[in-house]
Short mmCIF file of C-alpha atoms in Angstrom, two decimals:
data_model
loop_
_atom_site.label_atom_id
_atom_site.label_comp_id
_atom_site.label_asym_id
_atom_site.label_seq_id
_atom_site.Cartn_x
_atom_site.Cartn_y
_atom_site.Cartn_z
CA MET P 943 68.81 -108.75 64.87
CA PRO P 944 70.60 -110.32 61.35
CA LEU P 945 69.51 -113.35 61.80
CA SER P 946 65.38 -111.97 62.33
CA ILE P 947 66.35 -110.01 59.00
CA ALA P 948 67.18 -113.16 57.48
CA GLU P 949 64.32 -115.37 58.62
CA ARG P 950 62.02 -112.36 56.97
CA VAL P 951 64.36 -112.07 53.40
CA GLY P 952 63.93 -116.41 53.57
CA SER P 953 60.21 -116.49 54.60
CA ARG P 954 59.25 -113.63 52.10
CA THR P 955 60.98 -115.60 49.49
CA LEU P 956 59.59 -118.68 49.93
CA GLY P 957 56.34 -116.99 50.06
CA ILE P 958 56.38 -115.74 46.65
CA ILE P 959 57.96 -118.95 45.67
CA GLU P 960 54.75 -121.26 46.45
CA GLN P 961 52.80 -117.96 45.45
CA PHE P 962 53.84 -119.69 42.19
CA GLY P 963 53.61 -123.12 42.52
CA GLU P 964 50.35 -122.38 43.87
CA PHE P 965 49.03 -120.35 40.54
CA PHE P 966 51.33 -122.85 38.01
CA VAL P 967 48.80 -125.95 39.91
CA PHE P 968 46.30 -123.43 39.21
CA THR P 969 47.23 -122.65 35.65
CA ALA P 970 47.53 -126.45 34.94
CA ARG P 971 44.22 -127.23 36.45
CA THR P 972 42.91 -124.94 34.16
CA PHE P 973 44.76 -126.83 31.38
CA ARG P 974 43.66 -130.09 31.89
CA TRP P 975 39.91 -128.88 32.26
CA LEU P 976 39.35 -126.96 29.51
CA VAL P 977 40.98 -129.90 27.51
CA SER P 978 39.91 -132.80 29.42
CA ALA P 979 35.87 -130.61 29.16
CA GLY P 980 35.73 -127.54 27.88
CA TRP P 981 34.32 -128.87 24.81
CA MET P 982 31.28 -131.03 26.43
CA PRO P 983 27.64 -129.30 25.78
CA LYS P 984 27.25 -128.32 29.71
CA ASN P 985 30.29 -126.74 30.04
CA LEU P 986 30.05 -124.47 26.42
CA ARG P 987 26.55 -123.51 28.09
CA LEU P 988 28.65 -120.87 30.99
CA LEU P 989 30.53 -119.47 27.67
CA LEU P 990 28.03 -117.20 26.64
CA PRO P 991 27.24 -115.67 29.98
CA GLN P 992 30.87 -114.76 30.37
CA PHE P 993 31.37 -113.57 26.21
CA TYR P 994 28.14 -110.59 27.73
CA GLU P 995 29.98 -109.59 30.60
CA ILE P 996 33.96 -109.96 29.94
CA GLY P 997 33.10 -108.99 25.21
CA VAL P 998 29.95 -107.41 24.79
CA ARG P 999 30.09 -104.98 28.04
CA SER P 1000 34.20 -103.51 27.50
CA VAL P 1001 33.15 -102.66 24.28
CA PRO P 1002 32.28 -98.58 25.17
CA VAL P 1003 36.20 -98.13 26.84
CA VAL P 1004 37.55 -100.09 25.23
CA ALA P 1005 36.69 -97.62 21.96
CA VAL P 1006 36.93 -94.75 23.87
CA THR P 1007 40.40 -95.32 24.64
CA GLY P 1008 41.15 -96.25 21.05
CA ALA P 1009 39.71 -93.76 19.74
CA PHE P 1010 41.82 -90.74 21.79
CA ILE P 1011 45.12 -93.11 21.97
CA GLY P 1012 44.89 -92.47 17.81
CA MET P 1013 43.62 -89.24 18.18
CA VAL P 1014 46.87 -88.22 21.05
CA MET P 1015 49.53 -89.87 18.32
CA ALA P 1016 48.64 -87.39 15.91
CA VAL P 1017 47.93 -84.05 17.81
CA GLU P 1018 51.95 -84.90 19.60
CA THR P 1019 53.71 -86.28 16.42
CA TYR P 1020 52.55 -83.66 13.66
CA ASN P 1021 54.82 -80.98 14.77
CA GLN P 1022 58.12 -83.03 15.42
CA PHE P 1023 57.42 -84.46 11.57
CA ALA P 1024 56.35 -80.89 9.48
CA SER P 1025 59.47 -79.46 11.18
CA ILE P 1026 61.33 -81.88 8.58
CA GLY P 1027 58.60 -81.29 6.02
CA GLN P 1028 57.44 -85.13 6.33
CA GLN P 1029 54.17 -84.73 8.47
CA ASN P 1030 51.98 -86.33 5.14
CA ARG P 1031 53.82 -89.56 6.69
CA LEU P 1032 51.89 -89.27 9.96
CA GLY P 1033 49.94 -92.37 8.90
CA SER P 1034 52.70 -95.37 9.19
CA ILE P 1035 53.72 -93.98 12.74
CA ILE P 1036 50.60 -93.22 13.95
CA ASN P 1037 48.49 -96.61 12.82
CA LEU P 1038 52.16 -98.72 13.28
CA SER P 1039 52.49 -97.32 17.35
CA VAL P 1040 48.88 -98.27 17.38
CA VAL P 1041 48.43 -101.91 15.53
CA LYS P 1042 51.84 -102.77 17.23
CA GLN P 1043 52.24 -101.68 20.46
CA ILE P 1044 49.68 -98.91 22.21
CA GLY P 1045 46.51 -100.21 20.41
CA PRO P 1046 47.30 -104.24 22.16
CA VAL P 1047 48.86 -102.74 25.31
CA LEU P 1048 46.20 -100.46 26.45
CA ALA P 1049 42.77 -102.58 25.68
CA ALA P 1050 44.76 -105.50 27.48
CA VAL P 1051 45.35 -102.42 30.75
CA MET P 1052 42.12 -101.44 30.08
CA LEU P 1053 40.43 -104.84 30.45
CA ALA P 1054 43.02 -105.77 33.51
CA GLY P 1055 41.50 -103.01 35.17
CA ARG P 1056 37.14 -103.48 34.50
CA VAL P 1057 36.88 -106.94 33.21
CA GLY P 1058 40.55 -108.55 35.71
CA CYS P 1059 38.96 -107.01 38.85
CA ALA P 1060 35.41 -107.56 38.23
CA LEU P 1061 36.19 -111.12 38.70
CA ALA P 1062 38.99 -110.58 41.32
CA ALA P 1063 36.19 -109.43 42.84
CA GLU P 1064 33.12 -111.47 42.39
CA LEU P 1065 35.04 -114.93 42.53
CA GLY P 1066 36.76 -113.35 45.74
CA THR P 1067 33.30 -112.73 47.22
CA MET P 1068 31.91 -116.13 45.59
CA ASN P 1069 34.73 -117.55 48.17
CA VAL P 1070 34.16 -115.47 51.54
CA THR P 1071 30.65 -116.28 51.22
CA GLU P 1072 31.13 -120.64 50.97
CA GLN P 1073 29.66 -120.10 47.47
CA LEU P 1074 33.51 -122.02 46.20
CA ASP P 1075 32.92 -124.61 48.92
CA ALA P 1076 29.29 -125.17 48.33
CA LEU P 1077 30.79 -125.77 44.82
CA ARG P 1078 33.06 -128.48 45.69
CA VAL P 1079 30.49 -130.18 47.62
CA MET P 1080 28.47 -130.69 45.27
CA GLY P 1081 30.85 -132.30 43.35
CA SER P 1082 31.39 -129.76 40.66
CA ASP P 1083 34.79 -128.54 40.68
CA PRO P 1084 34.44 -124.50 40.43
CA ILE P 1085 37.94 -124.62 38.11
CA ARG P 1086 35.67 -126.13 35.65
CA PHE P 1087 32.25 -124.74 36.56
CA LEU P 1088 34.25 -120.63 37.13
CA VAL P 1089 37.23 -120.75 35.77
CA VAL P 1090 37.51 -122.00 32.43
CA PRO P 1091 34.72 -120.21 30.75
CA ARG P 1092 36.63 -116.94 31.79
CA PHE P 1093 39.96 -118.03 31.24
CA VAL P 1094 38.25 -118.80 27.63
CA ALA P 1095 36.16 -115.55 27.19
CA CYS P 1096 39.63 -113.80 28.29
CA VAL P 1097 41.36 -115.71 25.39
CA LEU P 1098 38.92 -115.19 22.86
CA LEU P 1099 37.43 -112.00 23.14
CA THR P 1100 40.93 -110.37 24.13
CA PRO P 1101 42.07 -109.29 20.23
CA VAL P 1102 38.36 -109.03 19.07
CA LEU P 1103 38.23 -105.96 21.96
CA THR P 1104 41.90 -105.70 20.40
CA ALA P 1105 41.53 -105.06 17.25
CA TYR P 1106 38.45 -102.81 17.72
CA SER P 1107 40.77 -100.79 19.61
CA ASP P 1108 43.42 -100.22 17.08
CA LEU P 1109 40.01 -99.89 14.76
CA LEU P 1110 39.13 -97.12 16.20
CA GLY P 1111 42.59 -95.41 17.31
CA ILE P 1112 43.42 -95.35 13.51
CA LEU P 1113 40.03 -93.20 12.59
CA GLY P 1114 40.73 -91.38 15.43
CA GLY P 1115 44.21 -90.43 14.69
CA TRP P 1116 43.02 -90.28 10.98
CA PHE P 1117 40.00 -88.28 11.76
CA ILE P 1118 43.06 -85.09 13.41
CA SER P 1119 45.69 -85.13 11.09
CA VAL P 1120 43.36 -85.53 7.96
CA PHE P 1121 40.72 -83.04 9.51
CA VAL P 1122 42.40 -80.74 11.73
CA SER P 1123 46.17 -81.56 10.94
CA ASN P 1124 44.70 -81.49 7.03
CA ILE P 1125 47.34 -83.58 5.63
CA PRO P 1126 45.63 -85.14 2.30
CA ASN P 1127 43.79 -88.03 2.78
CA HIS P 1128 45.09 -89.84 0.12
CA MET P 1129 48.66 -89.50 1.74
CA TYR P 1130 47.43 -90.36 5.03
CA TRP P 1131 46.82 -93.75 3.96
CA TYR P 1132 49.39 -93.99 1.41
CA TYR P 1133 52.23 -93.54 3.48
CA SER P 1134 50.25 -96.35 6.55
CA THR P 1135 50.70 -99.42 3.75
CA HIS P 1136 53.67 -98.22 2.52
CA GLY P 1137 56.53 -98.44 4.32
CA GLY P 1138 54.01 -98.10 7.29
CA VAL P 1139 51.70 -100.61 8.52
CA ASP P 1140 51.21 -104.36 7.22
CA THR P 1141 49.62 -108.25 7.67
CA TRP P 1142 53.20 -108.46 10.01
CA GLN P 1143 52.54 -105.50 12.04
CA ILE P 1144 48.27 -106.51 12.80
CA MET P 1145 49.45 -110.01 13.31
CA GLU P 1146 51.50 -109.19 16.20
CA GLY P 1147 48.99 -107.41 17.79
CA ILE P 1148 46.26 -109.39 17.36
CA VAL P 1149 48.30 -112.41 18.68
CA LYS P 1150 49.99 -110.92 21.47
CA ALA P 1151 46.48 -109.79 22.94
CA PHE P 1152 45.07 -114.00 23.07
CA PHE P 1153 48.03 -114.25 25.19
CA PHE P 1154 47.11 -111.06 27.82
CA GLY P 1155 43.86 -112.09 27.67
CA GLY P 1156 45.12 -115.50 28.65
CA ALA P 1157 48.06 -113.41 31.67
CA ILE P 1158 44.53 -111.54 32.50
CA GLY P 1159 41.59 -114.27 32.63
CA LEU P 1160 44.21 -116.31 34.89
CA ILE P 1161 45.87 -113.48 37.48
CA SER P 1162 42.55 -112.62 37.86
CA CYS P 1163 40.71 -116.00 38.59
CA PHE P 1164 43.92 -117.30 40.94
CA LYS P 1165 43.32 -114.04 43.15
CA GLY P 1166 39.39 -113.95 43.59
CA PHE P 1167 39.89 -118.06 44.37
CA ASN P 1168 43.16 -116.98 46.73
CA SER P 1169 41.50 -113.72 48.36
CA GLY P 1170 41.62 -113.41 52.48
CA ALA P 1171 38.61 -112.69 54.29
CA GLY P 1172 36.16 -109.92 54.80
CA ALA P 1173 35.82 -107.04 52.65
CA SER P 1174 39.25 -106.03 53.39
CA GLY P 1175 39.77 -109.43 51.26
CA VAL P 1176 38.26 -109.05 48.33
CA GLY P 1177 39.97 -105.69 47.99
CA ARG P 1178 42.69 -106.68 47.80
CA ALA P 1179 42.77 -109.00 46.14
CA CYS P 1180 41.52 -107.36 43.34
CA THR P 1181 44.49 -104.26 43.53
CA GLU P 1182 46.49 -107.14 43.05
CA SER P 1183 45.00 -108.70 40.26
CA PHE P 1184 45.69 -105.63 38.32
CA VAL P 1185 48.84 -104.74 39.40
CA ASN P 1186 50.16 -108.83 38.89
CA SER P 1187 47.73 -108.48 35.54
CA PHE P 1188 49.88 -105.14 34.11
CA LEU P 1189 53.36 -106.18 35.23
CA ALA P 1190 52.14 -110.03 33.08
CA ILE P 1191 51.43 -107.81 30.01
CA ILE P 1192 54.27 -105.29 30.26
CA ILE P 1193 56.45 -108.23 30.98
CA LEU P 1194 54.96 -110.47 28.21
CA ASN P 1195 54.75 -107.17 25.88
CA PHE P 1196 58.48 -106.90 26.03
CA ILE P 1197 59.26 -110.65 25.70
CA PHE P 1198 56.91 -110.23 22.06
CA ALA P 1199 58.55 -107.33 20.76
CA GLN P 1200 61.69 -109.17 20.63
CA ILE P 1201 60.85 -112.51 19.41
CA SER P 1202 58.62 -110.19 16.69
CA GLN P 1203 61.63 -107.51 15.76
CA ASP P 1204 63.89 -110.92 15.51
CA MET P 1205 62.06 -112.99 13.16
CA TYR P 1206 60.98 -110.14 11.44
CA THR P 1207 64.83 -108.93 10.39
CA ALA P 1208 65.56 -112.23 9.65
CA ILE P 1209 62.16 -112.52 7.56
CA TYR P 1210 61.80 -109.32 6.04
CA GLY P 1211 64.96 -107.37 7.12
CA ILE P 1212 64.68 -104.29 9.13
CA ARG P 1213 62.58 -101.95 6.84
CA SER P 1214 62.40 -98.27 7.85
CA ILE P 1215 58.57 -96.48 7.73
CA PHE P 1216 60.99 -93.65 5.84
CA SER P 1217 62.02 -95.62 2.63
CA MET N 16 27.15 -150.22 59.57
CA LYS N 17 29.65 -147.21 60.03
CA LEU N 18 29.25 -144.81 57.52
CA ILE N 19 32.08 -142.35 58.11
CA GLU N 20 35.19 -142.90 60.39
CA PHE N 21 37.73 -140.47 61.59
CA ARG N 22 41.41 -142.51 62.95
CA ASN N 23 43.77 -141.02 64.59
CA VAL N 24 42.97 -137.55 62.22
CA SER N 25 45.90 -134.37 63.28
CA LYS N 26 45.35 -130.65 61.68
CA ARG N 27 46.76 -127.97 62.36
CA PHE N 28 46.59 -124.23 60.77
CA GLY N 29 50.21 -122.64 61.74
CA ARG N 30 51.22 -123.38 64.95
CA GLN N 31 47.90 -124.04 66.29
CA VAL N 32 46.44 -127.14 66.54
CA VAL N 33 42.98 -127.61 65.78
CA LEU N 34 42.08 -131.07 66.11
CA ASP N 35 44.92 -133.62 68.25
CA ARG N 36 44.34 -137.69 67.29
CA ILE N 37 40.52 -136.83 67.06
CA SER N 38 39.19 -141.26 66.46
CA LEU N 39 35.06 -140.75 66.19
CA GLN N 40 33.29 -142.87 64.13
CA VAL N 41 28.82 -141.64 62.58
CA ASN N 42 26.72 -144.56 61.78
CA GLU N 43 24.66 -144.65 58.95
CA GLY N 44 20.57 -143.49 60.34
CA GLU N 45 22.37 -141.70 63.54
CA SER N 46 22.23 -138.17 64.37
CA LEU N 47 25.75 -136.88 65.76
CA VAL N 48 25.46 -133.72 67.09
CA ILE N 49 29.63 -131.85 67.26
CA ILE N 50 29.40 -129.42 69.85
CA GLY N 51 32.29 -126.94 71.58
CA ALA N 52 32.95 -122.98 71.33
CA SER N 53 33.46 -121.29 68.91
CA GLY N 54 37.07 -122.28 67.49
CA SER N 55 36.89 -125.86 68.87
CA GLY N 56 37.46 -127.64 65.11
CA LYS N 57 33.37 -128.68 65.10
CA SER N 58 33.29 -126.94 61.67
CA VAL N 59 36.82 -128.20 60.09
CA MET N 60 35.83 -131.73 61.36
CA LEU N 61 32.67 -131.19 59.17
CA LYS N 62 35.03 -130.02 56.34
CA HIS N 63 37.31 -133.52 57.36
CA MET N 64 33.85 -135.63 56.08
CA VAL N 65 34.02 -133.84 52.58
CA GLY N 66 37.42 -133.88 51.70
CA LEU N 67 37.58 -130.02 52.09
CA LEU N 68 40.36 -130.01 54.31
CA CYS N 69 42.73 -132.83 54.34
CA PRO N 70 44.46 -134.38 57.89
CA ASP N 71 48.13 -134.18 58.35
CA SER N 72 47.65 -137.29 59.86
CA GLY N 73 45.03 -139.50 60.55
CA GLU N 74 42.51 -141.33 58.20
CA VAL N 75 38.98 -140.45 57.48
CA SER N 76 36.51 -142.90 55.47
CA PHE N 77 33.47 -142.71 54.32
CA ASP N 78 31.75 -145.88 54.10
CA GLY N 79 34.87 -148.11 54.36
CA HIS N 80 37.20 -146.73 51.73
CA ARG N 81 40.02 -143.82 52.57
CA ILE N 82 38.97 -140.08 51.38
CA ASP N 83 41.80 -138.03 53.09
CA GLN N 84 44.22 -139.74 49.54
CA LEU N 85 41.65 -139.57 46.74
CA SER N 86 42.14 -136.84 44.27
CA GLU N 87 39.86 -133.50 43.57
CA ARG N 88 37.86 -135.86 40.82
CA GLU N 89 37.77 -138.74 42.53
CA LEU N 90 36.46 -136.38 45.75
CA ASP N 91 34.28 -134.90 42.96
CA GLU N 92 31.83 -138.74 42.42
CA LEU N 93 31.98 -139.27 46.60
CA ARG N 94 30.86 -135.73 47.55
CA ILE N 95 27.74 -136.86 45.49
CA ASN N 96 26.54 -138.46 48.27
CA PHE N 97 26.59 -135.83 50.65
CA GLY N 98 24.34 -132.51 51.26
CA PHE N 99 26.21 -129.94 53.13
CA LEU N 100 24.46 -126.98 54.67
CA PHE N 101 26.56 -123.70 55.58
CA GLN N 102 26.29 -121.39 58.36
CA GLN N 103 25.47 -119.00 55.71
CA GLY N 104 23.25 -121.11 53.17
CA ALA N 105 25.96 -120.24 50.10
CA LEU N 106 23.81 -120.33 47.40
CA PHE N 107 24.68 -118.33 44.14
CA ASP N 108 23.83 -115.87 45.15
CA SER N 109 24.03 -114.47 40.54
CA MET N 110 21.24 -117.65 40.03
CA SER N 111 17.32 -117.71 41.29
CA VAL N 112 15.86 -119.89 43.91
CA GLU N 113 14.91 -122.26 41.21
CA GLU N 114 18.72 -122.31 39.79
CA ASN N 115 20.24 -122.91 42.59
CA VAL N 116 18.02 -126.58 43.60
CA ALA N 117 18.15 -127.56 40.37
CA PHE N 118 21.90 -127.40 39.86
CA PRO N 119 23.10 -130.57 41.17
CA LEU N 120 21.32 -131.83 39.34
CA VAL N 121 21.70 -130.29 36.01
CA GLU N 122 25.16 -130.94 36.74
CA HIS N 123 25.39 -134.51 37.67
CA THR N 124 22.49 -136.14 35.82
CA LYS N 125 20.35 -136.14 32.65
CA LYS N 126 17.26 -135.63 33.61
CA PRO N 127 14.79 -133.43 31.18
CA PRO N 128 13.85 -129.72 32.68
CA GLN N 129 10.68 -130.91 33.15
CA GLU N 130 11.65 -133.31 35.57
CA ILE N 131 14.32 -131.19 37.21
CA SER N 132 11.58 -128.69 37.50
CA ARG N 133 9.63 -131.77 38.87
CA LEU N 134 12.02 -132.52 41.31
CA VAL N 135 12.85 -128.73 42.36
CA ASP N 136 8.95 -127.96 42.80
CA GLU N 137 9.31 -131.68 45.33
CA LYS N 138 12.78 -130.64 47.33
CA LEU N 139 11.23 -126.84 47.48
CA ARG N 140 7.98 -128.07 49.31
CA MET N 141 9.76 -130.62 51.42
CA VAL N 142 11.30 -127.67 52.89
CA GLY N 143 7.93 -125.49 53.03
CA LEU N 144 9.19 -122.78 50.64
CA PRO N 145 7.01 -123.94 47.22
CA HIS N 146 6.19 -120.03 46.60
CA VAL N 147 9.60 -118.72 46.02
CA ARG N 148 11.73 -120.54 43.29
CA LYS N 149 11.45 -117.44 40.90
CA LYS N 150 13.00 -115.45 43.87
CA MET N 151 16.96 -114.05 43.63
CA PRO N 152 19.05 -115.32 47.20
CA ALA N 153 19.39 -111.41 48.41
CA GLU N 154 15.06 -111.51 47.90
CA LEU N 155 15.04 -113.83 51.02
CA SER N 156 15.41 -113.70 54.77
CA GLY N 157 18.18 -115.33 56.83
CA GLY N 158 15.75 -118.41 57.32
CA GLN N 159 14.15 -118.87 54.46
CA ARG N 160 17.89 -118.81 52.38
CA LYS N 161 19.64 -121.91 55.00
CA ARG N 162 16.20 -123.56 54.28
CA VAL N 163 16.57 -122.92 50.00
CA ALA N 164 20.00 -124.46 50.96
CA LEU N 165 18.73 -127.16 52.37
CA ALA N 166 17.00 -128.01 49.45
CA ARG N 167 19.80 -127.94 47.06
CA ALA N 168 21.40 -130.11 49.36
CA ILE N 169 18.57 -132.76 49.10
CA ALA N 170 18.23 -132.03 45.61
CA MET N 171 20.17 -135.20 44.77
CA SER N 172 18.69 -137.97 47.57
CA PRO N 173 21.98 -137.80 49.66
CA ARG N 174 23.37 -140.57 51.96
CA ALA N 175 24.17 -138.22 54.59
CA ILE N 176 23.32 -134.30 55.52
CA LEU N 177 26.40 -132.46 56.72
CA TYR N 178 24.87 -128.83 59.06
CA ASP N 179 27.36 -126.20 59.33
CA GLU N 180 25.56 -123.76 62.58
CA PRO N 181 22.03 -124.41 60.61
CA THR N 182 20.95 -122.05 63.14
CA THR N 183 23.47 -119.44 64.04
CA GLY N 184 21.65 -115.72 63.20
CA LEU N 185 18.43 -116.73 63.43
CA ASP N 186 15.28 -116.51 65.86
CA PRO N 187 14.59 -118.63 68.24
CA ILE N 188 11.06 -119.13 66.18
CA ARG N 189 13.02 -119.79 62.88
CA SER N 190 15.55 -121.57 64.50
CA ASP N 191 12.92 -124.15 65.61
CA VAL N 192 11.21 -124.28 62.35
CA ILE N 193 15.09 -125.77 60.75
CA ASN N 194 15.28 -128.20 63.59
CA GLU N 195 12.02 -129.43 62.91
CA LEU N 196 13.38 -129.77 59.13
CA ILE N 197 16.36 -131.37 59.89
CA LEU N 198 14.37 -134.29 62.25
CA LYS N 199 11.84 -134.36 59.20
CA LEU N 200 14.46 -135.06 56.38
CA LYS N 201 15.74 -136.87 58.91
CA HIS N 202 12.82 -139.85 59.50
CA GLU N 203 11.35 -138.79 55.54
CA LEU N 204 14.63 -139.51 53.75
CA ASN N 205 16.74 -141.99 55.91
CA VAL N 206 19.54 -139.96 56.15
CA THR N 207 22.70 -140.11 58.86
CA SER N 208 23.41 -136.16 59.26
CA VAL N 209 25.99 -134.69 61.72
CA VAL N 210 25.00 -131.32 62.44
CA VAL N 211 27.49 -128.88 64.53
CA THR N 212 26.38 -126.48 66.68
CA HIS N 213 26.96 -124.40 69.72
CA ASP N 214 22.52 -123.81 70.27
CA MET N 215 21.72 -126.56 73.11
CA HIS N 216 18.15 -126.78 72.79
CA SER N 217 18.86 -127.59 68.64
CA ALA N 218 21.53 -129.98 69.89
CA PHE N 219 19.44 -131.63 72.75
CA LYS N 220 16.30 -131.44 69.93
CA VAL N 221 17.93 -132.99 66.83
CA ALA N 222 20.99 -135.23 68.08
CA ASP N 223 21.05 -139.41 68.75
CA ARG N 224 24.26 -138.37 69.63
CA ILE N 225 26.22 -135.70 70.94
CA VAL N 226 30.39 -135.02 70.75
CA MET N 227 32.33 -132.48 72.51
CA LEU N 228 34.86 -130.80 71.19
CA HIS N 229 37.36 -128.89 73.59
CA GLU N 230 40.75 -127.50 73.32
CA ALA N 231 41.74 -130.26 70.44
CA HIS N 232 40.06 -133.43 71.46
CA ILE N 233 36.81 -135.38 72.43
CA ILE N 234 36.06 -134.68 76.19
CA PHE N 235 32.27 -136.53 75.40
CA ASP N 236 31.10 -138.86 73.36
CA GLY N 237 27.40 -139.80 74.83
CA THR N 238 23.45 -139.38 73.98
CA ALA N 239 21.94 -135.87 75.52
CA ASP N 240 20.55 -137.11 79.08
CA GLU N 241 24.32 -138.64 79.27
CA LEU N 242 25.12 -135.62 78.39
CA ARG N 243 23.08 -132.90 80.63
CA SER N 244 24.21 -135.40 83.87
CA SER N 245 27.65 -135.31 83.12
CA ASP N 246 29.91 -133.98 85.69
CA ASN N 247 32.81 -132.79 83.73
CA PRO N 248 32.76 -128.83 85.00
CA VAL N 249 33.69 -127.64 81.31
CA ILE N 250 30.52 -130.05 79.70
CA GLN N 251 28.31 -128.56 82.45
CA ARG N 252 29.93 -124.61 81.86
CA PHE N 253 28.97 -125.02 77.89
CA VAL N 254 25.52 -126.67 78.44
CA SER N 255 24.45 -123.93 80.82
CA GLY N 256 25.74 -121.50 78.98
CA ARG N 257 28.09 -119.78 82.21
CA ALA N 258 30.99 -118.00 81.20
CA GLY N 259 33.95 -119.18 83.56
CA ASP N 260 36.94 -117.41 85.62
CA GLU N 261 39.03 -118.18 82.95
CA GLU N 262 37.30 -116.68 80.55
CA LEU N 263 35.75 -113.45 82.16
CA ALA N 264 39.59 -112.56 83.31
CA GLY N 265 39.91 -110.51 80.81
CA LEU N 266 36.74 -108.85 81.92
CA ARG N 267 38.33 -108.32 85.39
CA GLU N 268 41.95 -106.07 84.73
#
């Protein structure tokens, strides 16, 4: 039996490597179409419906998520800060967490769920009903027609939605801190900006949102294009799209945190919120 | 003059050999019908003709040029020569009938909107559905969906139309409408037609020539009359729709 186990492990490993290879080719073809034809008017007109579907329709869920995360942060951290008499500095930790980590990551996770699954389901259904083949036989590459506009919309709108989520998170934290926990309004904002949030922190969150959006768009479209047959195949594509997007977001977030921390320390030195 | 040619084409999926050294020519203007049992590789052959599938070995040519080695972009240009009717129509369900039929014209021509609209009308009239242009595919019956898909397939005035089981899932009357349409398009547009089907009524009605696939090989290539008079038991059973001992063995256990 050891051979059989080795065979199975080998076959599974080869399968994973093959999937990575196919994803790489898919990504390369997307970028090639994006560069060579993405700017053409007939392709630009494909963007508006995607902006609406991916951007406008995601606003409510991202807004609610952002606002409640800010509020929860305020509720959870108040007692700890109050116990050491530093409750006036609550704004710095809430806003720093929101703009650097929680805002971008949670907005991206919500988009992986709402947008990523919808893309995988839509393209997966088109795959199993031969609509992708219909595009090919009419001489229109489905990557140009379907993937590029969705990818561009994800890349451009995830940072916008992240900024919106950040804003609502900041307002949610401010509302609880000032109106429920009775922290003086001017102190809350003073410590938010002095030693707390600066342009670097905001930009870190926004810049990584571009990459989160790109990962969601590419992974979801790839899973949809390669969905198995029937309803179960499309369902599996949706699940895999979310799980893989989530993993990509978490891994990218770690990479960005490390790079950003190193760069910030090299340029500005270590900066404490208690300074 | 041969328009499509297969030379020793083989294709396998996993361990299953679907096509085994198949050689076939489709002449310009002819109506070729490919018959065979479900899973015998008929649709696989059709997909090789437009480069949707690549052979594992052998050559596929269109108009004297090999197409099995072309890149996806080169294939895009080649495919404008084809119209393809999918089994379920494969209409884009997010677009109206009008947008579906106009799609190849918008994608590949620089015609003004009025001209495109006129052509959409013309194609929908050809398939006998001038009144559905504002409808969505979900609002159409199965037969109507196939006719709209056919209107879309002929929008670019292709040289060859490939039909993948055009009458499957339709009642006999609707099937006959589709058969008449295939004949009408052949005569009016003078196109080459390749029809994949296991509907023998349809095959006899539209075929100039019939090819039968069985166990990855072509076991018959000739006219409808020659097919009827064949003494090959596999062909006879298929033509008359009689299951053999092999097919019925599972029921007798």
